[in-house]
PDB file of C-alpha atoms in Angstrom:
ATOM      1  CA  GLU A  36     137.186 105.175  88.601  1.00  0.00           C
ATOM      2  CA  ALA A  37     135.988 107.851  90.025  1.00  0.00           C
ATOM      3  CA  GLY A  38     132.249 109.049  89.278  1.00  0.00           C
ATOM      4  CA  VAL A  39     130.434 112.058  88.597  1.00  0.00           C
ATOM      5  CA  THR A  40     130.909 114.540  91.496  1.00  0.00           C
ATOM      6  CA  GLN A  41     128.416 117.504  91.702  1.00  0.00           C
ATOM      7  CA  PHE A  42     128.297 119.581  94.667  1.00  0.00           C
ATOM      8  CA  PRO A  43     126.598 121.408  96.890  1.00  0.00           C
ATOM      9  CA  SER A  44     124.506 118.377  97.166  1.00  0.00           C
ATOM     10  CA  HIS A  45     121.631 120.850  98.281  1.00  0.00           C
ATOM     11  CA  SER A  46     121.030 124.430  98.365  1.00  0.00           C
ATOM     12  CA  VAL A  47     118.508 126.702  99.536  1.00  0.00           C
ATOM     13  CA  ILE A  48     118.337 130.307  98.257  1.00  0.00           C
ATOM     14  CA  GLU A  49     116.216 133.440  98.553  1.00  0.00           C
ATOM     15  CA  LYS A  50     114.855 134.470  95.205  1.00  0.00           C
ATOM     16  CA  GLY A  51     116.602 136.882  93.580  1.00  0.00           C
ATOM     17  CA  GLN A  52     119.919 135.267  94.601  1.00  0.00           C
ATOM     18  CA  THR A  53     122.819 133.768  92.591  1.00  0.00           C
ATOM     19  CA  VAL A  54     123.713 130.060  92.929  1.00  0.00           C
ATOM     20  CA  THR A  55     126.499 128.442  91.316  1.00  0.00           C
ATOM     21  CA  LEU A  56     126.249 124.728  90.679  1.00  0.00           C
ATOM     22  CA  ARG A  57     129.003 122.756  90.015  1.00  0.00           C
ATOM     23  CA  CYS A  58     129.699 119.339  88.415  1.00  0.00           C
ATOM     24  CA  ASP A  59     133.306 117.618  87.912  1.00  0.00           C
ATOM     25  CA  PRO A  60     132.801 114.510  84.990  1.00  0.00           C
ATOM     26  CA  ILE A  61     134.570 111.646  84.606  1.00  0.00           C
ATOM     27  CA  SER A  62     137.980 111.716  84.012  1.00  0.00           C
ATOM     28  CA  GLY A  63     138.657 111.774  79.772  1.00  0.00           C
ATOM     29  CA  HIS A  64     135.086 112.290  79.194  1.00  0.00           C
ATOM     30  CA  ASP A  65     134.728 114.741  76.576  1.00  0.00           C
ATOM     31  CA  ASN A  66     131.066 114.911  76.826  1.00  0.00           C
ATOM     32  CA  LEU A  67     129.051 116.555  79.759  1.00  0.00           C
ATOM     33  CA  TYR A  68     125.774 117.280  79.874  1.00  0.00           C
ATOM     34  CA  TRP A  69     122.927 119.450  82.337  1.00  0.00           C
ATOM     35  CA  TYR A  70     119.984 118.092  82.783  1.00  0.00           C
ATOM     36  CA  ARG A  71     116.982 119.078  85.790  1.00  0.00           C
ATOM     37  CA  ARG A  72     113.867 117.837  86.821  1.00  0.00           C
ATOM     38  CA  VAL A  73     111.460 120.208  87.925  1.00  0.00           C
ATOM     39  CA  MET A  74     108.551 119.025  90.904  1.00  0.00           C
ATOM     40  CA  GLY A  75     106.358 116.509  88.880  1.00  0.00           C
ATOM     41  CA  LYS A  76     107.858 116.439  85.671  1.00  0.00           C
ATOM     42  CA  GLU A  77     110.423 114.209  83.463  1.00  0.00           C
ATOM     43  CA  ILE A  78     114.285 114.921  83.413  1.00  0.00           C
ATOM     44  CA  LYS A  79     114.856 116.955  81.007  1.00  0.00           C
ATOM     45  CA  PHE A  80     118.190 117.944  78.970  1.00  0.00           C
ATOM     46  CA  LEU A  81     119.769 121.462  79.596  1.00  0.00           C
ATOM     47  CA  LEU A  82     122.813 121.328  77.252  1.00  0.00           C
ATOM     48  CA  HIS A  83     125.843 119.175  76.250  1.00  0.00           C
ATOM     49  CA  PHE A  84     129.263 120.383  76.275  1.00  0.00           C
ATOM     50  CA  VAL A  85     132.046 118.766  74.166  1.00  0.00           C
ATOM     51  CA  LYS A  86     135.234 119.641  75.763  1.00  0.00           C
ATOM     52  CA  GLU A  87     135.108 123.253  76.325  1.00  0.00           C
ATOM     53  CA  SER A  88     132.660 124.055  73.468  1.00  0.00           C
ATOM     54  CA  LYS A  89     129.143 124.315  74.007  1.00  0.00           C
ATOM     55  CA  GLN A  90     127.488 121.566  71.338  1.00  0.00           C
ATOM     56  CA  ASP A  91     123.578 122.328  72.155  1.00  0.00           C
ATOM     57  CA  GLU A  92     122.265 124.338  74.371  1.00  0.00           C
ATOM     58  CA  SER A  93     118.602 124.278  73.073  1.00  0.00           C
ATOM     59  CA  GLY A  94     116.793 123.007  77.192  1.00  0.00           C
ATOM     60  CA  MET A  95     118.341 125.985  78.814  1.00  0.00           C
ATOM     61  CA  PRO A  96     115.119 127.681  80.085  1.00  0.00           C
ATOM     62  CA  ASN A  97     116.263 131.456  79.573  1.00  0.00           C
ATOM     63  CA  ASN A  98     119.167 133.652  79.671  1.00  0.00           C
ATOM     64  CA  ARG A  99     118.889 133.698  83.286  1.00  0.00           C
ATOM     65  CA  PHE A 100     121.170 130.398  83.331  1.00  0.00           C
ATOM     66  CA  LEU A 101     125.002 130.319  82.369  1.00  0.00           C
ATOM     67  CA  ALA A 102     126.792 127.282  81.982  1.00  0.00           C
ATOM     68  CA  GLU A 103     130.498 126.980  81.135  1.00  0.00           C
ATOM     69  CA  ARG A 104     133.152 124.765  80.954  1.00  0.00           C
ATOM     70  CA  THR A 105     136.595 126.147  81.182  1.00  0.00           C
ATOM     71  CA  GLY A 106     139.372 124.287  79.819  1.00  0.00           C
ATOM     72  CA  GLY A 107     137.051 120.972  79.015  1.00  0.00           C
ATOM     73  CA  THR A 108     137.115 119.580  82.875  1.00  0.00           C
ATOM     74  CA  TYR A 109     134.691 120.874  85.395  1.00  0.00           C
ATOM     75  CA  SER A 110     131.435 122.320  84.725  1.00  0.00           C
ATOM     76  CA  THR A 111     129.816 125.293  86.356  1.00  0.00           C
ATOM     77  CA  LEU A 112     125.811 126.488  85.660  1.00  0.00           C
ATOM     78  CA  LYS A 113     125.139 130.091  87.432  1.00  0.00           C
ATOM     79  CA  VAL A 114     121.397 130.692  88.056  1.00  0.00           C
ATOM     80  CA  GLN A 115     121.249 134.586  88.485  1.00  0.00           C
ATOM     81  CA  PRO A 116     118.463 135.810  89.484  1.00  0.00           C
ATOM     82  CA  ALA A 117     117.145 132.982  90.710  1.00  0.00           C
ATOM     83  CA  GLU A 118     113.196 132.315  90.352  1.00  0.00           C
ATOM     84  CA  LEU A 119     110.925 130.211  92.252  1.00  0.00           C
ATOM     85  CA  GLU A 120     110.162 128.077  89.163  1.00  0.00           C
ATOM     86  CA  ASP A 121     113.992 127.085  88.885  1.00  0.00           C
ATOM     87  CA  SER A 122     113.606 125.189  92.303  1.00  0.00           C
ATOM     88  CA  GLY A 123     114.169 121.539  91.472  1.00  0.00           C
ATOM     89  CA  VAL A 124     116.814 118.939  90.924  1.00  0.00           C
ATOM     90  CA  TYR A 125     119.961 119.639  88.724  1.00  0.00           C
ATOM     91  CA  PHE A 126     121.668 116.366  87.254  1.00  0.00           C
ATOM     92  CA  CYS A 127     125.024 116.028  85.455  1.00  0.00           C
ATOM     93  CA  ALA A 128     126.252 113.804  83.724  1.00  0.00           C
ATOM     94  CA  SER A 129     129.497 112.922  81.446  1.00  0.00           C
ATOM     95  CA  SER A 130     129.963 110.404  78.398  1.00  0.00           C
ATOM     96  CA  GLN A 131     132.591 109.106  76.110  1.00  0.00           C
ATOM     97  CA  GLY A 132     130.782 109.449  72.285  1.00  0.00           C
ATOM     98  CA  ARG A 133     127.497 108.219  72.890  1.00  0.00           C
ATOM     99  CA  GLY A 134     128.262 105.243  75.126  1.00  0.00           C
ATOM    100  CA  ARG A 135     126.836 104.695  78.167  1.00  0.00           C
ATOM    101  CA  TYR A 136     126.054 107.764  80.390  1.00  0.00           C
ATOM    102  CA  THR A 137     127.314 108.336  84.134  1.00  0.00           C
ATOM    103  CA  PHE A 138     125.116 110.810  86.235  1.00  0.00           C
ATOM    104  CA  GLY A 139     126.087 112.414  89.674  1.00  0.00           C
ATOM    105  CA  SER A 140     124.021 112.719  92.547  1.00  0.00           C
ATOM    106  CA  GLY A 141     122.352 115.777  91.797  1.00  0.00           C
ATOM    107  CA  THR A 142     121.925 119.173  93.270  1.00  0.00           C
ATOM    108  CA  ARG A 143     118.602 119.851  94.959  1.00  0.00           C
ATOM    109  CA  LEU A 144     118.131 123.696  94.467  1.00  0.00           C
ATOM    110  CA  THR A 145     115.370 125.358  96.552  1.00  0.00           C
ATOM    111  CA  VAL A 146     114.118 128.996  95.981  1.00  0.00           C
ATOM    112  CA  VAL A 147     112.070 130.872  98.514  1.00  0.00           C
TER     113      VAL A 147
ATOM    114  CA  LYS B   4     110.676 115.724  69.302  1.00  0.00           C
ATOM    115  CA  GLN B   5     111.146 112.396  71.030  1.00  0.00           C
ATOM    116  CA  GLU B   6     108.272 111.211  73.418  1.00  0.00           C
ATOM    117  CA  VAL B   7     108.930 108.224  76.395  1.00  0.00           C
ATOM    118  CA  THR B   8     106.286 106.515  77.943  1.00  0.00           C
ATOM    119  CA  GLN B   9     106.696 104.325  80.750  1.00  0.00           C
ATOM    120  CA  ILE B  10     104.206 101.896  82.319  1.00  0.00           C
ATOM    121  CA  PRO B  11     103.023 101.285  84.617  1.00  0.00           C
ATOM    122  CA  ALA B  12     103.607 104.547  86.678  1.00  0.00           C
ATOM    123  CA  ALA B  13     103.797 102.654  89.952  1.00  0.00           C
ATOM    124  CA  LEU B  14     103.771  99.016  90.750  1.00  0.00           C
ATOM    125  CA  SER B  15     103.605  96.793  93.762  1.00  0.00           C
ATOM    126  CA  VAL B  16     104.256  93.333  94.018  1.00  0.00           C
ATOM    127  CA  PRO B  17     105.265  90.287  96.447  1.00  0.00           C
ATOM    128  CA  GLU B  18     109.013  89.563  96.785  1.00  0.00           C
ATOM    129  CA  GLY B  19     110.314  86.890  94.521  1.00  0.00           C
ATOM    130  CA  GLU B  20     107.587  88.285  91.721  1.00  0.00           C
ATOM    131  CA  ASN B  21     109.146  88.531  88.494  1.00  0.00           C
ATOM    132  CA  LEU B  22     108.801  92.601  86.996  1.00  0.00           C
ATOM    133  CA  VAL B  23     107.950  93.812  83.994  1.00  0.00           C
ATOM    134  CA  LEU B  24     108.643  97.328  83.247  1.00  0.00           C
ATOM    135  CA  ASN B  25     107.997  99.006  79.991  1.00  0.00           C
ATOM    136  CA  CYS B  26     109.059 102.186  77.757  1.00  0.00           C
ATOM    137  CA  SER B  27     107.476 103.180  74.294  1.00  0.00           C
ATOM    138  CA  PHE B  28     109.233 105.849  72.147  1.00  0.00           C
ATOM    139  CA  THR B  29     107.456 108.038  69.138  1.00  0.00           C
ATOM    140  CA  ASP B  30     111.086 108.270  67.345  1.00  0.00           C
ATOM    141  CA  SER B  31     112.709 105.306  66.304  1.00  0.00           C
ATOM    142  CA  ALA B  32     115.939 106.593  64.969  1.00  0.00           C
ATOM    143  CA  ILE B  33     117.393 106.092  68.029  1.00  0.00           C
ATOM    144  CA  TYR B  34     121.218 105.284  69.039  1.00  0.00           C
ATOM    145  CA  ASN B  35     121.547 103.822  72.325  1.00  0.00           C
ATOM    146  CA  LEU B  36     118.649 102.961  75.106  1.00  0.00           C
ATOM    147  CA  GLN B  37     119.474 103.081  78.477  1.00  0.00           C
ATOM    148  CA  TRP B  38     117.646 101.625  81.541  1.00  0.00           C
ATOM    149  CA  PHE B  39     118.689 104.080  85.067  1.00  0.00           C
ATOM    150  CA  ARG B  40     117.420 102.979  89.089  1.00  0.00           C
ATOM    151  CA  GLN B  41     116.861 106.154  91.571  1.00  0.00           C
ATOM    152  CA  ASP B  42     116.317 105.764  94.787  1.00  0.00           C
ATOM    153  CA  PRO B  43     114.528 108.514  96.814  1.00  0.00           C
ATOM    154  CA  GLY B  44     116.972 111.906  97.194  1.00  0.00           C
ATOM    155  CA  LYS B  45     119.685 109.854  95.085  1.00  0.00           C
ATOM    156  CA  GLY B  46     121.550 110.176  91.360  1.00  0.00           C
ATOM    157  CA  LEU B  47     120.561 108.105  88.949  1.00  0.00           C
ATOM    158  CA  THR B  48     122.263 104.648  88.724  1.00  0.00           C
ATOM    159  CA  SER B  49     122.357 102.856  84.901  1.00  0.00           C
ATOM    160  CA  LEU B  50     121.690  99.706  85.066  1.00  0.00           C
ATOM    161  CA  LEU B  51     121.893  98.619  80.838  1.00  0.00           C
ATOM    162  CA  LEU B  52     122.536  99.810  78.026  1.00  0.00           C
ATOM    163  CA  ILE B  53     121.161  98.517  74.806  1.00  0.00           C
ATOM    164  CA  GLN B  54     122.676  99.638  71.499  1.00  0.00           C
ATOM    165  CA  SER B  55     120.052 100.230  68.836  1.00  0.00           C
ATOM    166  CA  SER B  56     121.696  97.080  67.087  1.00  0.00           C
ATOM    167  CA  GLN B  57     121.015  95.432  69.942  1.00  0.00           C
ATOM    168  CA  ARG B  58     117.883  93.228  70.888  1.00  0.00           C
ATOM    169  CA  GLU B  59     118.989  92.477  74.351  1.00  0.00           C
ATOM    170  CA  GLN B  60     121.289  93.044  76.617  1.00  0.00           C
ATOM    171  CA  THR B  61     121.543  91.508  80.340  1.00  0.00           C
ATOM    172  CA  SER B  62     123.443  91.902  83.859  1.00  0.00           C
ATOM    173  CA  GLY B  63     122.508  89.334  86.789  1.00  0.00           C
ATOM    174  CA  ARG B  64     118.783  89.218  87.003  1.00  0.00           C
ATOM    175  CA  LEU B  65     118.055  91.834  84.846  1.00  0.00           C
ATOM    176  CA  ASN B  66     117.510  91.755  81.234  1.00  0.00           C
ATOM    177  CA  ALA B  67     115.995  94.433  78.693  1.00  0.00           C
ATOM    178  CA  SER B  68     115.212  94.144  75.417  1.00  0.00           C
ATOM    179  CA  LEU B  69     114.615  96.399  72.162  1.00  0.00           C
ATOM    180  CA  ASP B  70     112.486  96.504  69.542  1.00  0.00           C
ATOM    181  CA  LYS B  71     113.290  99.670  67.541  1.00  0.00           C
ATOM    182  CA  SER B  72     110.940  99.366  65.237  1.00  0.00           C
ATOM    183  CA  SER B  73     108.056  99.377  67.410  1.00  0.00           C
ATOM    184  CA  GLY B  74     109.553 101.641  69.441  1.00  0.00           C
ATOM    185  CA  ARG B  75     109.898  99.660  72.769  1.00  0.00           C
ATOM    186  CA  SER B  76     111.903  98.196  75.355  1.00  0.00           C
ATOM    187  CA  THR B  77     111.336  96.485  78.402  1.00  0.00           C
ATOM    188  CA  LEU B  78     113.003  95.666  81.101  1.00  0.00           C
ATOM    189  CA  TYR B  79     112.932  92.255  83.209  1.00  0.00           C
ATOM    190  CA  ILE B  80     113.570  91.884  86.804  1.00  0.00           C
ATOM    191  CA  ALA B  81     113.793  88.081  87.888  1.00  0.00           C
ATOM    192  CA  ALA B  82     112.825  86.977  91.887  1.00  0.00           C
ATOM    193  CA  SER B  83     112.353  90.497  92.774  1.00  0.00           C
ATOM    194  CA  GLN B  84     113.966  91.737  95.968  1.00  0.00           C
ATOM    195  CA  PRO B  85     112.634  94.193  98.922  1.00  0.00           C
ATOM    196  CA  GLY B  86     116.217  96.169  97.768  1.00  0.00           C
ATOM    197  CA  ASP B  87     114.845  96.662  94.000  1.00  0.00           C
ATOM    198  CA  SER B  88     112.103  99.116  95.830  1.00  0.00           C
ATOM    199  CA  ALA B  89     112.916 102.360  93.583  1.00  0.00           C
ATOM    200  CA  THR B  90     111.926 104.219  90.737  1.00  0.00           C
ATOM    201  CA  TYR B  91     113.389 102.701  86.888  1.00  0.00           C
ATOM    202  CA  LEU B  92     113.796 105.249  84.311  1.00  0.00           C
ATOM    203  CA  CYS B  93     114.056 104.661  80.501  1.00  0.00           C
ATOM    204  CA  ALA B  94     116.182 106.936  78.379  1.00  0.00           C
ATOM    205  CA  VAL B  95     116.663 106.649  74.557  1.00  0.00           C
ATOM    206  CA  ILE B  96     119.512 108.476  73.499  1.00  0.00           C
ATOM    207  CA  ASN B  97     119.239 110.672  70.069  1.00  0.00           C
ATOM    208  CA  ASP B  98     121.776 112.580  68.915  1.00  0.00           C
ATOM    209  CA  TYR B  99     123.543 112.775  72.188  1.00  0.00           C
ATOM    210  CA  LYS B 100     120.632 114.137  73.962  1.00  0.00           C
ATOM    211  CA  LEU B 101     118.852 112.121  76.622  1.00  0.00           C
ATOM    212  CA  SER B 102     114.668 111.808  76.363  1.00  0.00           C
ATOM    213  CA  PHE B 103     113.460 110.416  79.626  1.00  0.00           C
ATOM    214  CA  GLY B 104     110.224 109.034  80.650  1.00  0.00           C
ATOM    215  CA  ALA B 105     108.389 109.773  83.749  1.00  0.00           C
ATOM    216  CA  GLY B 106     109.668 106.708  85.472  1.00  0.00           C
ATOM    217  CA  THR B 107     108.148 103.447  87.340  1.00  0.00           C
ATOM    218  CA  THR B 108     108.159 103.579  90.988  1.00  0.00           C
ATOM    219  CA  VAL B 109     108.401  99.796  92.130  1.00  0.00           C
ATOM    220  CA  THR B 110     107.756  98.619  95.639  1.00  0.00           C
ATOM    221  CA  VAL B 111     108.411  95.178  96.710  1.00  0.00           C
ATOM    222  CA  ARG B 112     106.829  93.735  99.727  1.00  0.00           C
ATOM    223  CA  ALA B 113     108.590  91.788 101.754  1.00  0.00           C
TER     224      ALA B 113
END
């Protein structure tokens, strides 16, 4: 079984630019999640998709962040415009129901 | 709001010693609890998943216990090896949302 795939693995952008992160979940997993870790802090929940619908986006920090999951398959997380405090590692995870969560390797975002 | 605490924050042991990592959580109404391992610059690798109805789960040298009523889980790693050096994260699951602790960074000295 292929795991959760994220790309790019690293991204360095200037403040004010736009970045789009992509996540391909495990095939057949209806639940897809985005999490992030900013420097020195715990990993925090951003949002949860069930198929193509946003189930919970209570963790999204502000309206500069937009997540989509077209057709209930892969998901994108766009940050526009990026700010310095958005730097961190963005993780995607998927699950079948509330069973085992499988995480991707993460995208390390650096905003300069 | 669920709060997850992991103690100690860091641990250094000689090879062969057993490891005991602690996790506590404030809201006992959890669905599952999952232990992960993270190597530097890498993603999260799932180690063990304990369902709320279970008391423990074992895989090889790893054993995790769960006491929901007291809000605690413990990860035991037997006969540690240098390859066990990593950060270990505890995550509790409430209503599909994972709440993570800050992790315990383990160093096993050869």
